[in-house]
Coordinates of C-alpha atoms and ligand atoms in Angstrom, one line a residue:
X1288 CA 0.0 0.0 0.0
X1289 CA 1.4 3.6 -0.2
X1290 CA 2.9 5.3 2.8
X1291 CA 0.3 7.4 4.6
X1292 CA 2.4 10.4 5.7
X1293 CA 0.7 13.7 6.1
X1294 CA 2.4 16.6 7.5
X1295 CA 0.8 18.7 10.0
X1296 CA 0.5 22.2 9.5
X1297 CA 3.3 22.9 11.4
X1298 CA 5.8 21.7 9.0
X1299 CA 9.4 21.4 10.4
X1300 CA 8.1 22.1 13.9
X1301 CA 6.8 18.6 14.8
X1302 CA 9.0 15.1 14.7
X1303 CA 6.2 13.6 11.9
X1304 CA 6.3 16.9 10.0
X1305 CA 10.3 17.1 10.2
X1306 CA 10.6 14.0 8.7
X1307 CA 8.1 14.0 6.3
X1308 CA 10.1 17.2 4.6
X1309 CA 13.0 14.5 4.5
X1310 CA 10.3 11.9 2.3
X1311 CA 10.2 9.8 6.6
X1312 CA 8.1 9.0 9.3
X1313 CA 8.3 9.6 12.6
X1314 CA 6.8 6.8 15.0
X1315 CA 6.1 5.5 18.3
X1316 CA 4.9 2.4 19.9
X1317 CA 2.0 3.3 21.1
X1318 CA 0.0 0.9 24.7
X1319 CA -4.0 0.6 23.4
X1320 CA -4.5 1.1 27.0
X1321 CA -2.9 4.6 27.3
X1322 CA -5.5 6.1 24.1
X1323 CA -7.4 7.6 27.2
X1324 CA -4.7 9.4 28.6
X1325 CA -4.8 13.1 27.5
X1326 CA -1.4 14.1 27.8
X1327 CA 0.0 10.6 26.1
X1328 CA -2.8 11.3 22.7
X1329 CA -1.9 15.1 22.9
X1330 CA 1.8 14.1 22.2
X1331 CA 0.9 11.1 19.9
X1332 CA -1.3 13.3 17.5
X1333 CA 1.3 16.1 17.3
X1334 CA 4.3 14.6 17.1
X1335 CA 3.9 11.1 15.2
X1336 CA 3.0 9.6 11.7
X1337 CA 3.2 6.2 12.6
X1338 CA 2.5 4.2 15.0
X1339 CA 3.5 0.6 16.5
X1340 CA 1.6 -1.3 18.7
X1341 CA 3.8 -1.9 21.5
X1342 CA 2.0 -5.7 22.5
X1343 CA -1.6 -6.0 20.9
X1344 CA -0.3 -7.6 17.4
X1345 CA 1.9 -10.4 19.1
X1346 CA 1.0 -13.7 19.1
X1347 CA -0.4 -14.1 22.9
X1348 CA -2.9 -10.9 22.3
X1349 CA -3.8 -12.3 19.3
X1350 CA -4.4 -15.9 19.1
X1351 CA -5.0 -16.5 22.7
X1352 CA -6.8 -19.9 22.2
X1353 CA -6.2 -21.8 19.2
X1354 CA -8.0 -20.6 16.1
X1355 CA -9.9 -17.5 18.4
X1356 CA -8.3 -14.3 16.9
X1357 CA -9.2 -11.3 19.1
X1358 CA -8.3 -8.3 17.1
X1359 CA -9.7 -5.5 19.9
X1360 CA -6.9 -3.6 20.9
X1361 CA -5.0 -4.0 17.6
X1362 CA -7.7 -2.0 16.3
X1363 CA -8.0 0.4 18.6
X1364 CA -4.4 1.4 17.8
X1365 CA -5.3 1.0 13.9
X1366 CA -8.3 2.7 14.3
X1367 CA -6.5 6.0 15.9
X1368 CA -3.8 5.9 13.4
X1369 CA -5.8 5.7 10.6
X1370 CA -8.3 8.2 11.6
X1371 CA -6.0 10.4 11.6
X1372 CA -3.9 9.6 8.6
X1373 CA -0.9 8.3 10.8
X1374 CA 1.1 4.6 9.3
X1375 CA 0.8 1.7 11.1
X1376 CA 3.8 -0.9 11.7
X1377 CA 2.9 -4.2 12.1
X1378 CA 4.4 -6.2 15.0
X1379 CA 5.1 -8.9 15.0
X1380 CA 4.1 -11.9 13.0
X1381 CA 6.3 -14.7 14.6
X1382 CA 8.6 -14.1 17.5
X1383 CA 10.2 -17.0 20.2
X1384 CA 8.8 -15.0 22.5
X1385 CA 4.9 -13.9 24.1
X1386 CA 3.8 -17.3 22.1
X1387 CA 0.0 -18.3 23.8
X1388 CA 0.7 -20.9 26.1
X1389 CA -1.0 -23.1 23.9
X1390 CA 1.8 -22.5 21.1
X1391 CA 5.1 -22.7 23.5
X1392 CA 3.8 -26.8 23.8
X1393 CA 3.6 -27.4 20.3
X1394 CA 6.7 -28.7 18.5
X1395 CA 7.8 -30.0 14.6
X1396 CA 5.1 -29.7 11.9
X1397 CA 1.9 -28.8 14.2
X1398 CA 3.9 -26.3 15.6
X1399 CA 4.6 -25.3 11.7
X1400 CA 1.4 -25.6 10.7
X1401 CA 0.3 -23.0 13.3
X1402 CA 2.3 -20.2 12.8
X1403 CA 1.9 -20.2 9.1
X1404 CA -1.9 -20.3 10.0
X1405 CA -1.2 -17.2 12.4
X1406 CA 0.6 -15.2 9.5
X1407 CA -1.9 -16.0 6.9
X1408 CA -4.8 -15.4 9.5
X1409 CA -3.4 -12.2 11.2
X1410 CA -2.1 -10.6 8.0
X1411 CA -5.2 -11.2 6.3
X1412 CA -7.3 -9.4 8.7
X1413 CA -5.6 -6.4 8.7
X1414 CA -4.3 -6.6 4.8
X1415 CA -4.5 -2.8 3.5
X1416 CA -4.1 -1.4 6.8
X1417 CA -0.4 -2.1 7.6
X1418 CA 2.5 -0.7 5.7
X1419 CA 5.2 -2.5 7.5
X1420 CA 4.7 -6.2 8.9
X1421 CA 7.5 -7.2 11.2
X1422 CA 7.0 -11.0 9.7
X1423 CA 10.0 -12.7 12.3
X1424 CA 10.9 -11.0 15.0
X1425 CA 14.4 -11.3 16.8
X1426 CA 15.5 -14.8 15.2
X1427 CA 19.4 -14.9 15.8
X1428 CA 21.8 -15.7 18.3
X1429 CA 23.5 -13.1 19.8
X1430 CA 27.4 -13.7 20.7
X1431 CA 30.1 -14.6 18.1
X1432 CA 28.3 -17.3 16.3
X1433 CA 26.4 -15.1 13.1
X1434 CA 23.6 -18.0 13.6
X1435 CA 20.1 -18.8 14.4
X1436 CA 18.5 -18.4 17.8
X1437 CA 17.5 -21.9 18.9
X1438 CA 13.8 -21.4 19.6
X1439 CA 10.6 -23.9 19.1
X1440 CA 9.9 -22.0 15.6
X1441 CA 14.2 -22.7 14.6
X1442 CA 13.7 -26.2 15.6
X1443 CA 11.0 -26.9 12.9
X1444 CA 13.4 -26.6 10.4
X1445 CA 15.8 -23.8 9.0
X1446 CA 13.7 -22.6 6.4
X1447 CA 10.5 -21.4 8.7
X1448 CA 11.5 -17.7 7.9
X1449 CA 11.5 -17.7 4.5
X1450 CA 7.7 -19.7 4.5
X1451 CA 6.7 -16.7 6.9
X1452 CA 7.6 -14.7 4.2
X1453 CA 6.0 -15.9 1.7
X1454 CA 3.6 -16.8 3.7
X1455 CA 2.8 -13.3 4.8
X1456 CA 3.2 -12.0 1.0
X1457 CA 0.0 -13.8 0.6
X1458 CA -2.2 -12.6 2.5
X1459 CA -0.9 -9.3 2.3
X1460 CA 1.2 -8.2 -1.1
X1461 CA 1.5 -4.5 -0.6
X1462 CA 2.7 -4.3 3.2
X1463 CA 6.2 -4.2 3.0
X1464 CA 7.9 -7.4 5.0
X1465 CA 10.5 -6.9 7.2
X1466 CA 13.1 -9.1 9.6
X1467 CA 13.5 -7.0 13.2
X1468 CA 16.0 -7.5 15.4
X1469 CA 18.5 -5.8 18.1
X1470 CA 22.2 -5.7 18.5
X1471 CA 22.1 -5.5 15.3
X1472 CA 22.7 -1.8 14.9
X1473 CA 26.4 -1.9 13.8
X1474 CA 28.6 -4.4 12.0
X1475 CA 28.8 -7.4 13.6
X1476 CA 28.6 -10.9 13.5
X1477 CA 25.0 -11.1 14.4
X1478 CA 23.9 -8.3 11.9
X1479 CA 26.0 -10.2 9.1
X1480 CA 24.5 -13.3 9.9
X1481 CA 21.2 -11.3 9.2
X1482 CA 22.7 -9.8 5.9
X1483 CA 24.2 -13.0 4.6
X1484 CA 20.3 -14.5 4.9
X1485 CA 19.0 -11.0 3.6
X1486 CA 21.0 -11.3 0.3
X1487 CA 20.5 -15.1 0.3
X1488 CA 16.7 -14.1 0.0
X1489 CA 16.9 -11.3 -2.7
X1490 CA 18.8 -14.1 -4.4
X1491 CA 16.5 -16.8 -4.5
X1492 CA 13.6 -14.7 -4.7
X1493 CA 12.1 -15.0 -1.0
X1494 CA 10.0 -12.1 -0.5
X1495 CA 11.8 -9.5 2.0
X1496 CA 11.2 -5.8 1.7
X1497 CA 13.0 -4.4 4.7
X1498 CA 15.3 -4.8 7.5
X1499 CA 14.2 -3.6 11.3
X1500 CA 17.6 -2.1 13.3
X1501 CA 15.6 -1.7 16.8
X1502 CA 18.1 0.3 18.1
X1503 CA 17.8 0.0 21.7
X1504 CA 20.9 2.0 22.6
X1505 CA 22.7 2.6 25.8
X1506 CA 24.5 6.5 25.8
X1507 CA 26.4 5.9 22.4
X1508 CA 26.0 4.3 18.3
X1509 CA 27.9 2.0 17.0
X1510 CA 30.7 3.9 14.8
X1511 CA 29.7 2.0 12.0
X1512 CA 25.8 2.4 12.2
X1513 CA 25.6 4.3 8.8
X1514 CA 27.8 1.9 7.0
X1515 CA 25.6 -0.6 8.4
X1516 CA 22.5 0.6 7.1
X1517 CA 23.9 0.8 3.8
X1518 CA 25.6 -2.0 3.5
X1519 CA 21.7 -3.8 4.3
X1520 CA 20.2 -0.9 1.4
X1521 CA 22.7 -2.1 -0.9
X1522 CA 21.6 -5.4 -0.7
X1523 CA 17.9 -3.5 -2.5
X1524 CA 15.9 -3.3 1.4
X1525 CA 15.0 -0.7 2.9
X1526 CA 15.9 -0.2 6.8
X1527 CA 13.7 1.1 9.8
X1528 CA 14.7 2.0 12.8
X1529 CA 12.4 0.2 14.5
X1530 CA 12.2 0.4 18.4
X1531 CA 14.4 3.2 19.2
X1532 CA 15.6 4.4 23.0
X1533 CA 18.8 5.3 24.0
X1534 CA 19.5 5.9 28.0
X1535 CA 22.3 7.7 29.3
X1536 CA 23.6 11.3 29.5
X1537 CA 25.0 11.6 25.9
X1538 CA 21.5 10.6 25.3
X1539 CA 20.2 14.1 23.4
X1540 CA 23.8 13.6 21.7
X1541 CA 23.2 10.1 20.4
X1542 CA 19.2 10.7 19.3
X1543 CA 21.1 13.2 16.6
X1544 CA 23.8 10.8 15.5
X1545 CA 21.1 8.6 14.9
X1546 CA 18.3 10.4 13.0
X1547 CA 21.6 11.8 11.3
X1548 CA 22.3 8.6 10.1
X1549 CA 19.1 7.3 9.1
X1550 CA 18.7 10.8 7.0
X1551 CA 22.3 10.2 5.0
X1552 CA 20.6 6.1 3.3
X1553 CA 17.9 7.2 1.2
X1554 CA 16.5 3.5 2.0
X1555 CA 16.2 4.6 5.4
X1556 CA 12.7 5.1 5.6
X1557 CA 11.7 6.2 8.8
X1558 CA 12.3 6.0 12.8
X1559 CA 10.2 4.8 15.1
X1560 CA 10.8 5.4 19.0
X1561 CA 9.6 2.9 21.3
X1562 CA 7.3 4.6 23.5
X1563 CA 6.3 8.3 24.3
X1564 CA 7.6 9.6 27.6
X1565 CA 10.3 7.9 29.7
X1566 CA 7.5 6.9 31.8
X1567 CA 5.7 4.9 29.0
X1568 CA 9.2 3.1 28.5
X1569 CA 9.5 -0.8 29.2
X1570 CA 13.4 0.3 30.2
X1571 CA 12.0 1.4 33.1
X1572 CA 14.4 4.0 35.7
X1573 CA 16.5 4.5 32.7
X1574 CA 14.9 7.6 31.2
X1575 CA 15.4 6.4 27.6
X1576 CA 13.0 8.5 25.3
X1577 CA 11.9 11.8 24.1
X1578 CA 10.1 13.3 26.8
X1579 CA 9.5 13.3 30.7
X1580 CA 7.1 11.7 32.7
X1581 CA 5.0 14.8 32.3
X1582 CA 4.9 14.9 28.4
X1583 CA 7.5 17.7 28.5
X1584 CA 10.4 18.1 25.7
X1585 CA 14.1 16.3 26.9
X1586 CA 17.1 18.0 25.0
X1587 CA 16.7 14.7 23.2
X1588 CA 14.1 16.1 21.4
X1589 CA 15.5 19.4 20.3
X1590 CA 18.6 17.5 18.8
X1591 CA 16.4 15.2 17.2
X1592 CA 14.4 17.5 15.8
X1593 CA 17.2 19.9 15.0
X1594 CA 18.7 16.6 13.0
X1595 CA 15.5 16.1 11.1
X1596 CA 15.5 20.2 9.9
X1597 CA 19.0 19.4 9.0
X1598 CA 21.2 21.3 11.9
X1599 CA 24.2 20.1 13.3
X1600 CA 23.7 21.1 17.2
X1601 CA 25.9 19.4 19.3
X1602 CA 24.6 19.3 23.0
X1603 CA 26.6 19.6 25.9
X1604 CA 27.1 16.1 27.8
X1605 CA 25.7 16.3 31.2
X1606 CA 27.8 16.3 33.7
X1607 CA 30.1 18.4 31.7
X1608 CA 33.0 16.1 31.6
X1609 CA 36.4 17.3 32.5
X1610 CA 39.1 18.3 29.8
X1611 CA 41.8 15.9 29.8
X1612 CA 44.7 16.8 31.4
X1613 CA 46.9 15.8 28.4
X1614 CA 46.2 16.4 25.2
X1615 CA 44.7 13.3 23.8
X1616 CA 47.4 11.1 21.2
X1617 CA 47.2 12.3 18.0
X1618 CA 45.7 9.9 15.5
X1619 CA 47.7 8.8 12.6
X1620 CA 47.0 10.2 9.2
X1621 CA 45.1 8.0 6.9
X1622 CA 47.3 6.3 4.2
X1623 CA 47.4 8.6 1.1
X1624 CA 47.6 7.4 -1.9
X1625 CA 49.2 8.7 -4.9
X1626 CA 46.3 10.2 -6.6
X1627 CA 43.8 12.6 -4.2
X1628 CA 42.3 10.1 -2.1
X1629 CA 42.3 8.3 0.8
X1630 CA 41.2 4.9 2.2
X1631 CA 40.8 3.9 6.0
X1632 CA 39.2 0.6 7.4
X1633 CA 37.8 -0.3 10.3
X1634 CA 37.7 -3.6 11.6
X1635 CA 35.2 -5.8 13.4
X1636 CA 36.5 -9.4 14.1
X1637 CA 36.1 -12.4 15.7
X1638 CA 37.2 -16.1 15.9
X1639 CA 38.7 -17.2 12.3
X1640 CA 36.0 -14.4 11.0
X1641 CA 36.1 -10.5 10.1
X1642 CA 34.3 -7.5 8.6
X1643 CA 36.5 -4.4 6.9
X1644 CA 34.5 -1.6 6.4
X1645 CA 36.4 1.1 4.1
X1646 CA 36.0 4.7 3.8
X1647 CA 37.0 6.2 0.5
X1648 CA 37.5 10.1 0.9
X1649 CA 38.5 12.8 -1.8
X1650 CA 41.6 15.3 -1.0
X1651 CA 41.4 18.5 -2.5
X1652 CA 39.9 18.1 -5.7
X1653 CA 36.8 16.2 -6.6
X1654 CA 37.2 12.6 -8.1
X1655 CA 35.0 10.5 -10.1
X1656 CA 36.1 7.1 -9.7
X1657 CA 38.7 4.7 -7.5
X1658 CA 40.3 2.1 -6.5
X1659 CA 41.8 0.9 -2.9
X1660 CA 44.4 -1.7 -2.5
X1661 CA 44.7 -4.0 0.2
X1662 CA 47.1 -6.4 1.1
X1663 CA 45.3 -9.6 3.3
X1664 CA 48.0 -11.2 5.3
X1665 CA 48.3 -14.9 4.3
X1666 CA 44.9 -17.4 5.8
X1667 CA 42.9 -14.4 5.4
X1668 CA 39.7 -14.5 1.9
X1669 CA 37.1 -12.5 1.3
X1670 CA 33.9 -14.0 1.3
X1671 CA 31.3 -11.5 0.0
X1672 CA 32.0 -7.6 -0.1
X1673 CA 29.5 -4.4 -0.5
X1674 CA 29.4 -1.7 -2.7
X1675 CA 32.4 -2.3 -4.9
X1676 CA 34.0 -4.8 -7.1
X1677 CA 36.9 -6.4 -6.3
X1678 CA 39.8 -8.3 -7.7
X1679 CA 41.6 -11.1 -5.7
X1680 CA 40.4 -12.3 -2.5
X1681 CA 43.1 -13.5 -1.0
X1682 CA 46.8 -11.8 -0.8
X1683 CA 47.0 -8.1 -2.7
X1684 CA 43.2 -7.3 -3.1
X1685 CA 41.6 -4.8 -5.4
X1686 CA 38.8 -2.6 -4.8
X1687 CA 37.1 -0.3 -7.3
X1688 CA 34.0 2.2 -7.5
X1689 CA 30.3 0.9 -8.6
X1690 CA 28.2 2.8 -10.8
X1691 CA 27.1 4.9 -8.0
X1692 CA 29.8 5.6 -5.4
X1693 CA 32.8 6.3 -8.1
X1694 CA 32.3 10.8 -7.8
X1695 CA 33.5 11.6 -5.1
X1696 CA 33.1 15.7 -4.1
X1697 CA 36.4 17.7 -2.2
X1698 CA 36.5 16.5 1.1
X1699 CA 33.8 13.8 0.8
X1700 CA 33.3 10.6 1.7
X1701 CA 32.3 7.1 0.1
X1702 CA 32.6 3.8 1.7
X1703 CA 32.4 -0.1 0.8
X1704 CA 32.9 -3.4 2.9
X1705 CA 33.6 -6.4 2.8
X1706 CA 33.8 -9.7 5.0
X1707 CA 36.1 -12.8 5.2
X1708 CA 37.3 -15.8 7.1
X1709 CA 41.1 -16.2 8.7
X1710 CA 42.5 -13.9 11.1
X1711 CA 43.3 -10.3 10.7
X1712 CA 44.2 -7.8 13.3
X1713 CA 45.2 -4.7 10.6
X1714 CA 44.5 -3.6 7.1
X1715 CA 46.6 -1.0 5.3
X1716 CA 44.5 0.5 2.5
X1717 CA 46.2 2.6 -0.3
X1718 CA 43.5 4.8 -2.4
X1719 CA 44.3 5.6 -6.0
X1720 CA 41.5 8.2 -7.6
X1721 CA 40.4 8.7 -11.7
Ligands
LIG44 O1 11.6 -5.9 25.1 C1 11.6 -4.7 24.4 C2 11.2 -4.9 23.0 C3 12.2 -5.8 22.2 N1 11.9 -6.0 20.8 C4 10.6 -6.5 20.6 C5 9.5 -5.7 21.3 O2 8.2 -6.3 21.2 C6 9.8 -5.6 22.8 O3 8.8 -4.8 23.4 C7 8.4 -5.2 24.7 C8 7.3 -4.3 25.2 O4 7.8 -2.9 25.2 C9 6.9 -4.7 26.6 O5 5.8 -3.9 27.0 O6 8.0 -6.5 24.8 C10 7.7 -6.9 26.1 C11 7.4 -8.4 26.0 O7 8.5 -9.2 25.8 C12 6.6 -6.1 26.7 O8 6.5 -6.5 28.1 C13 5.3 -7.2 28.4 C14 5.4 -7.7 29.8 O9 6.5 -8.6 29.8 C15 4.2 -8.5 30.1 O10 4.3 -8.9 31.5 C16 3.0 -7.6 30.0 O11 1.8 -8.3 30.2 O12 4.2 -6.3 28.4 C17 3.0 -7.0 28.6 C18 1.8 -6.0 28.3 O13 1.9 -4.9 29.2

């Protein structure tokens, strides 16, 4: 279906209108139960244009008894958004977790046989309604291992994601169908284990539409959140940010870097925070959204909003930390290369595995193509890479521009990535430009 963003009047003076100038929603989850408290619906019809119910889509609110769906407070939610022109996320199909009773004792092909009745049924009923479906919910390990979360729905066979999704495509063709999940925010191995099934999909022609980052975040991003993002966009999904909070005292700090990032992948295509004011917040005592307990505006939600208009305001980090008392060590230049670039890599590794993600950036002069050289020490191949095309993968490697990230402006920066097996603890990168 097509997105239902409308801006308020107020345009660029509201989250939902901010974004919608940037072609993005704004969201919240949103409790059915809280729709009869004033302040909690004054902030929701101001500030949002979507909307997540928080618990009244999952499994145990829905199909309480086997085969009774009870819809009630999913539409309430519905109802409210719609009404008032708002999106609605859908979440969440199939998740390990808040299964009825009845579910969490089934096993093998009954078990199966279930939850593909729950998508069809669920997604049927509200079909036309929902512009996002979160169809699997939180399905990996987290740790080292880039696998599958063991889980009564994993142990009925590898492939129960993929029938979700095409289960869910029909009953539903036009919500977009997305995989949610958390610590996945930057590059590591559990979000590559969710890319490597992501690109298996687009592949073999499972139906997937976008990729859920919840980002539930604790004072600070993962440095490579951006490259993240677009390393899942290149792989043709678009990304949500999907159940946003952030505690801490960088917090107003980190809520820019965020929206900051989401704003630079043009397949980022909205942010949903998860919950209204730090009282609504199941991260309870930690103060992790964008306003108080009375409904007032946190700094949080200046720099948010001052992200979304475009500005650059840093805020102060309360307590004001102390300056060092020596300077910090200088960081080493970036490698040049001979020809008005540079390249630097960051590394994320673990046992016998690794991700390099490579920032390409222009000296002086605009360029409008490149090509980065890496030497792998011996053990170490690439496996799959991101946004350029290489040569060799294993020993000298060669990296050069795609179609789309070849110009370059002055000072600017590009990036690709790629992943491998073998052991690595540093990469130096020499950037040639055209
Ligand atoms: O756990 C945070 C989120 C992680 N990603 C998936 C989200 O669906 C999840 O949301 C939270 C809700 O914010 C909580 O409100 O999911 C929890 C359930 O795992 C929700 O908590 C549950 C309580 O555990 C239940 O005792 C309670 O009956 O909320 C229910 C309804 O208030």
């Amino acid at each position: 279906m097509a997105m239902l963003v409308t801006a308020p009047a107020s345009a660029g003076t509201t989250l939902g209108a901010s974004a919608a100038e940037k072609g993005r929603y704004f969201g919240t989850a949103v409790a059915a139960h809280k729709l009869s408290d004033n302040t909690y619906v004054t902030i929701l019809n101001r500030e949002f244009t979507s909307v997540t119910a928080e618990n009244e889509m999952k499994w145990d609110a829905t199909e309480p008894s086997r085969g009774t769906f009870t819809f009630t407070n999913g539409d309430r939610i519905v109802n409210h958004a719609r009404q008032r022109g708002m999106a609605v996320r859908g979440h969440a199909l199939l998740w390990h977790a808040q299964q009825p009773g009845w579910a969490q004792s089934l096993s093998g092909s009954a078990l199966r046989a279930a939850a593909m009745n729950h998508v069809t049924q669920v997604a049927t009923y509200y079909r036309g309604k929902i512009h996002s479906w979160d169809v699997v919910n939180e399905a990996f390990a987290d740790g080292s291992s880039g696998g599958r979360r063991d889980s009564n729905l994993q142990r009925t066979g590898n492939d129960w994601i993929e029938v979700a999704f095409r289960t869910a495509r029909a009953a539903d063709p036009n919500a977009k169908l997305c995989y949610n999940d958390y610590n996945t925010d930057g590059i590591n191995a559990k979000s590559t284990g969710i890319y490597n099934m992501v690109r298996d999909f687009k592949a073999r022609g499972v139906p997937i539409d976008c990729v859920g980052l919840q980002s539930h975040l604790s004072n600070s991003v993962p440095s490579d959140y951006q490259a993240n993002i677009q390393r899942f966009a290149d792989l043709g999904v678009d990304v949500q940010i999907t159940e946003l909070d952030i505690s801490g005292s960088n917090q107003a700090n980190v809520y820019a870097s965020v929206t900051r990032a989401c704003l630079a992948v043009s397949r980022c295509t909205g942010i949903t925070v998860w919950g209204i004011r730090d009282s609504d917040s199941w991260r309870t005592g930690q103060n992790p959204l964008l306003f108080d307990g009375s409904g007032n505006k946190k700094p949080a939600y200046t720099s948010t909003l001052d992200a979304l208009n475009g500005g650059g305001t840093t805020v102060p980090t309360t307590p004001p930390t102390t300056p060092p008392s020596t300077p910090p060590a200088t960081t080493p230049p970036p490698t040049s290369g001979p020809g008005g670039c540079t390249a630097t890599v960051s590394l994320d590794t673990w046992t016998d595995g690794f991700v390099a993600t490579v920032t390409v950036t222009a000296g002086a002069s605009a360029i409008t193509s490149w090509r980065v050289t890496i030497p792998l020490p011996s053990g170490a191949t690439v496996t799959n890479s991101w946004s350029a095309t290489t040569t060799g993968t294993t020993g000298t490697t060669q990296w050069t521009n795609v179609s789309y990230n070849g110009t370059v402006a002055a000072g600017q920066s590009t990036g690709f990535g790629f992943q491998g097996t073998g052991t690595v603890t540093g990469l130096n990168p020499t950037c040639t430009a055209g």
